[in-house]
């Protein structure tokens, strides 16, 4: 088992390469100049109908890039005996795939066979952040779509229970630094967490403590009310921060107060460098936004073995 796991990790690490130089912000300038406006229109329409869409698209892009690079493999559907990434345990709660499908359909109508699904997802994640009050940035484009998507590989995604060493290892394997880790964790300013992702902190935390002592006591009590020990409500959970539909720096302020839901959030205070960055971003929204943009471009430039331009994002050609 250990050998198999090592081979999986090695395969994924080999396929990850940060090649920003292969991408270009004006990649579609002549072949599909309408691409950005079409994607932003699709995202805007979806957000107007569902305020959870921005968090969903940002998370989807992150989960795509951390498995085989940013190749749109998270968009593929399971087929036959192959269980795809979107059906892996960490991705079951992903949603809003229809936004990417709608954008792709509109793009194919004017620029057939030109724009990759991976690029559409990268653009949609940027637009999701911007429409939530966050920064806007030029997205390098030119990704190709991958043909491989395996649910088993989603075990490589950083878990909400990770400690700082596990987080650092996960990010460094993908060429991302501790600053990238803290900046990208700021994406937790958007979204919602189900009870299962943080129950380790509020029930049977350790043999001697029922509740994680790093949690603010009143916040922990509230979480235990929402998520009782034998919780049976499928949709029960907590917002990731106090303004979970607005892209701001409240997430970092809440970390310092012990009011974030994931162990991986609180873990950012257990290393001198990451703790310093949390404090910096909590006190200066502009510094956070600048770092977030830099790290998003870096992460979204991780390309794997993409080979094609899909005609439909759910299926290989």
XYZ file of C-alpha atoms in Angstrom:
317
model
C 0.000 0.000 0.000
C 2.815 2.402 0.925
C 4.532 1.698 -2.409
C 1.337 2.358 -4.348
C 0.753 5.605 -2.471
C 4.341 6.698 -3.156
C 3.895 5.985 -6.856
C 0.687 8.031 -6.945
C 2.416 10.981 -5.278
C 5.437 10.674 -7.564
C 3.237 10.534 -10.676
C 1.347 13.635 -9.626
C 4.523 15.514 -8.732
C 6.079 14.696 -12.100
C 2.984 15.966 -13.901
C 3.009 19.305 -12.033
C 5.068 21.976 -13.693
C 4.770 25.707 -13.195
C 5.120 27.021 -16.731
C 3.752 30.539 -16.656
C 5.952 31.314 -19.673
C 3.843 28.938 -21.792
C 0.721 30.955 -20.988
C -0.196 34.436 -22.168
C -2.804 36.992 -21.145
C -3.511 37.734 -24.822
C -3.503 34.095 -25.946
C -6.955 34.401 -27.585
C -6.537 37.966 -28.827
C -6.883 36.938 -32.468
C -8.631 33.557 -32.256
C -11.400 34.394 -29.752
C -11.329 37.983 -28.488
C -14.802 37.601 -26.961
C -13.786 34.843 -24.542
C -13.430 36.969 -21.405
C -16.706 38.831 -21.861
C -18.566 35.577 -22.545
C -17.206 33.897 -19.418
C -17.831 36.931 -17.214
C -21.381 37.131 -18.554
C -22.046 33.489 -17.697
C -20.620 33.924 -14.195
C -22.558 37.146 -13.597
C -25.845 35.555 -14.637
C -25.256 32.592 -12.324
C -24.251 34.784 -9.369
C -27.395 36.864 -9.738
C -29.418 33.664 -9.237
C -27.236 31.944 -6.627
C -24.913 33.698 -4.178
C -23.018 30.445 -3.510
C -21.631 30.322 -7.057
C -18.459 32.413 -6.470
C -17.240 30.165 -3.655
C -18.050 27.101 -5.753
C -16.090 28.289 -8.789
C -13.056 29.377 -6.775
C -12.951 26.029 -4.959
C -13.459 24.132 -8.219
C -10.450 25.845 -9.800
C -8.292 25.165 -6.747
C -9.277 21.488 -6.742
C -8.576 21.261 -10.464
C -5.090 22.725 -10.209
C -4.041 20.565 -7.271
C -4.709 17.343 -9.214
C -2.622 16.951 -12.410
C -2.351 20.718 -12.783
C -4.954 23.144 -14.146
C -6.212 20.947 -16.966
C -9.984 20.905 -16.450
C -9.897 17.290 -15.254
C -12.242 18.160 -12.370
C -14.947 18.883 -14.963
C -14.950 15.393 -16.496
C -17.731 12.955 -15.630
C -17.243 9.373 -14.531
C -17.549 6.887 -17.360
C -17.732 3.108 -17.306
C -15.389 1.706 -14.687
C -13.564 5.016 -14.240
C -14.668 7.150 -11.307
C -13.708 10.748 -12.083
C -12.332 13.461 -9.763
C -15.699 15.157 -9.305
C -16.958 11.951 -7.668
C -14.016 11.668 -5.246
C -14.904 12.277 -1.551
C -13.438 15.810 -1.293
C -15.297 16.873 -4.446
C -18.776 15.511 -3.777
C -19.880 18.932 -2.553
C -18.524 20.796 -5.588
C -21.280 22.445 -7.607
C -21.987 25.084 -10.267
C -20.448 23.009 -13.068
C -23.299 24.320 -15.220
C -21.650 27.757 -15.238
C -18.615 26.368 -17.048
C -20.823 24.330 -19.391
C -22.918 27.388 -20.277
C -19.833 29.506 -20.933
C -18.315 26.751 -23.077
C -21.486 26.412 -25.145
C -21.591 30.158 -25.787
C -17.895 30.236 -26.716
C -18.206 27.270 -29.076
C -20.939 29.158 -30.930
C -18.522 31.943 -31.879
C -15.053 30.351 -31.557
C -15.448 26.617 -32.202
C -12.634 24.340 -31.050
C -10.407 27.161 -29.777
C -10.855 27.751 -26.029
C -10.051 25.080 -23.455
C -12.348 24.225 -20.559
C -9.348 24.670 -18.250
C -8.990 28.294 -19.367
C -12.715 28.897 -18.934
C -12.502 27.630 -15.345
C -9.489 29.845 -14.586
C -11.329 32.888 -15.944
C -14.523 31.984 -14.091
C -12.636 31.742 -10.785
C -11.181 35.229 -11.350
C -14.618 36.633 -12.204
C -16.123 34.929 -9.143
C -13.630 36.704 -6.881
C -14.131 40.059 -8.588
C -17.935 39.858 -8.487
C -17.678 39.174 -4.750
C -15.857 42.447 -4.162
C -12.348 41.093 -4.587
C -9.523 42.100 -6.923
C -9.427 41.750 -10.701
C -6.380 40.439 -12.530
C -5.299 39.449 -16.013
C -5.458 35.662 -16.310
C -2.689 34.001 -18.342
C -4.308 31.644 -20.855
C -3.331 28.803 -23.156
C -3.999 25.716 -21.001
C -4.927 22.451 -22.664
C -7.567 20.070 -21.354
C -6.482 16.799 -19.779
C -7.920 13.415 -20.698
C -7.403 11.697 -17.338
C -9.569 12.159 -14.254
C -9.429 9.706 -11.349
C -11.337 9.980 -8.082
C -8.587 8.170 -6.188
C -6.207 11.062 -6.871
C -8.394 13.494 -4.926
C -6.797 12.068 -1.781
C -3.886 14.359 -2.710
C -5.964 17.465 -1.978
C -5.041 19.238 1.278
C -7.618 18.269 3.899
C -9.327 20.639 6.361
C -7.753 18.564 9.163
C -4.151 19.094 7.977
C -1.524 20.505 10.314
C 1.040 23.050 9.141
C 3.630 20.426 8.134
C 1.110 18.593 5.980
C -0.070 21.843 4.410
C 3.485 22.963 3.671
C 4.307 19.632 2.052
C 1.152 19.642 -0.068
C 1.808 23.147 -1.372
C 5.564 22.747 -1.866
C 4.977 19.627 -3.992
C 3.185 21.957 -6.383
C 5.850 24.653 -6.340
C 3.904 26.861 -3.937
C 5.478 28.659 -0.976
C 4.326 29.350 2.575
C 3.179 32.810 1.449
C 1.155 31.153 -1.324
C -0.340 28.840 1.304
C -1.499 31.701 3.520
C -2.682 33.875 0.628
C -4.616 31.093 -1.097
C -6.149 30.006 2.215
C -7.775 33.421 2.099
C -10.145 31.933 -0.445
C -11.942 30.655 2.653
C -13.382 34.144 2.920
C -16.037 32.727 0.580
C -18.120 29.654 1.184
C -19.628 27.180 3.602
C -18.364 24.120 5.471
C -20.394 21.021 6.262
C -20.238 19.608 9.791
C -18.196 16.591 8.674
C -15.241 18.816 7.777
C -14.790 20.238 11.273
C -16.471 17.776 13.638
C -12.981 16.672 14.756
C -12.654 20.031 16.533
C -15.972 20.059 18.423
C -16.519 16.425 19.437
C -13.966 14.022 20.960
C -11.052 16.268 20.025
C -8.651 14.302 22.203
C -8.769 11.739 25.025
C -8.755 14.605 27.537
C -10.635 17.353 25.708
C -13.951 17.244 23.896
C -13.342 20.572 22.136
C -10.240 21.916 20.406
C -8.813 24.409 22.951
C -7.718 26.721 20.134
C -11.397 27.397 19.336
C -13.040 30.441 20.862
C -15.367 28.949 23.552
C -18.545 30.753 22.456
C -17.817 29.983 18.809
C -17.284 26.309 19.698
C -20.605 26.234 21.563
C -22.356 27.654 18.531
C -20.752 25.069 16.245
C -21.803 22.251 18.575
C -25.384 23.549 18.479
C -25.356 23.565 14.689
C -23.547 20.237 14.467
C -24.542 17.917 17.337
C -22.531 14.749 17.846
C -25.056 12.577 16.016
C -25.880 15.143 13.356
C -28.202 13.774 10.660
C -28.899 16.967 8.716
C -27.080 16.684 5.374
C -26.812 20.429 4.830
C -25.871 21.434 8.371
C -22.694 23.446 8.743
C -21.169 26.876 9.138
C -20.127 29.786 6.902
C -16.358 29.905 6.449
C -16.263 33.447 7.767
C -18.614 36.152 9.014
C -18.999 37.708 5.541
C -18.943 34.536 3.479
C -20.332 36.007 0.248
C -17.927 38.970 0.266
C -14.267 38.674 -0.684
C -12.471 40.479 2.129
C -9.868 39.851 4.837
C -12.312 38.949 7.641
C -11.061 35.355 7.463
C -7.640 36.336 8.815
C -9.141 38.416 11.619
C -11.228 35.419 12.665
C -8.181 33.133 12.706
C -6.600 35.443 15.276
C -9.811 35.229 17.333
C -10.043 31.424 17.173
C -13.241 31.647 15.141
C -12.477 29.702 11.976
C -13.931 26.248 11.382
C -11.082 24.189 9.908
C -8.064 22.809 11.736
C -6.043 23.821 8.677
C -7.094 27.446 9.198
C -5.990 27.508 12.823
C -2.785 25.677 11.855
C -1.599 28.853 10.139
C -0.831 30.252 13.593
C 1.519 27.374 14.480
C 4.441 28.475 12.275
C 6.248 31.817 12.726
C 6.147 32.809 9.052
C 2.532 31.845 8.419
C 1.431 33.432 11.703
C 3.145 36.676 10.696
C 1.406 36.641 7.329
C -1.991 36.007 8.932
C -1.468 39.086 11.112
C -0.287 41.119 8.135
C -3.297 40.200 5.993
C -5.705 40.709 8.912
C -4.460 44.273 9.289
C -4.095 45.205 5.616
C -6.680 44.133 3.057
C -4.620 45.585 0.198
C -1.621 43.449 1.168
C -3.843 40.363 1.201
C -5.363 41.130 -2.189
C -1.953 41.762 -3.753
C -0.602 38.474 -2.364
C -3.750 36.580 -3.354
C -3.551 37.733 -6.974
C 0.135 36.841 -7.180
C -0.476 33.376 -5.714
C -3.578 32.725 -7.836
C -1.647 33.455 -11.021
C 1.152 31.192 -9.795
C -1.228 28.362 -8.879
C -3.301 28.646 -12.036
C -0.111 28.438 -14.093
C 0.562 24.897 -12.880
C 0.001 22.889 -16.041
C 0.021 19.153 -16.394
C -0.319 16.901 -19.399
C -3.280 18.554 -21.089
C -3.543 17.514 -24.721
C -6.728 18.833 -26.278
C -9.455 21.442 -26.555
C -12.642 19.707 -25.469
C -15.858 20.396 -27.330
C -17.826 19.604 -24.170
C -16.270 20.091 -20.749
C -17.791 16.912 -19.305
C -16.238 14.561 -21.866
C -12.926 13.991 -23.643
C -12.937 14.349 -27.409
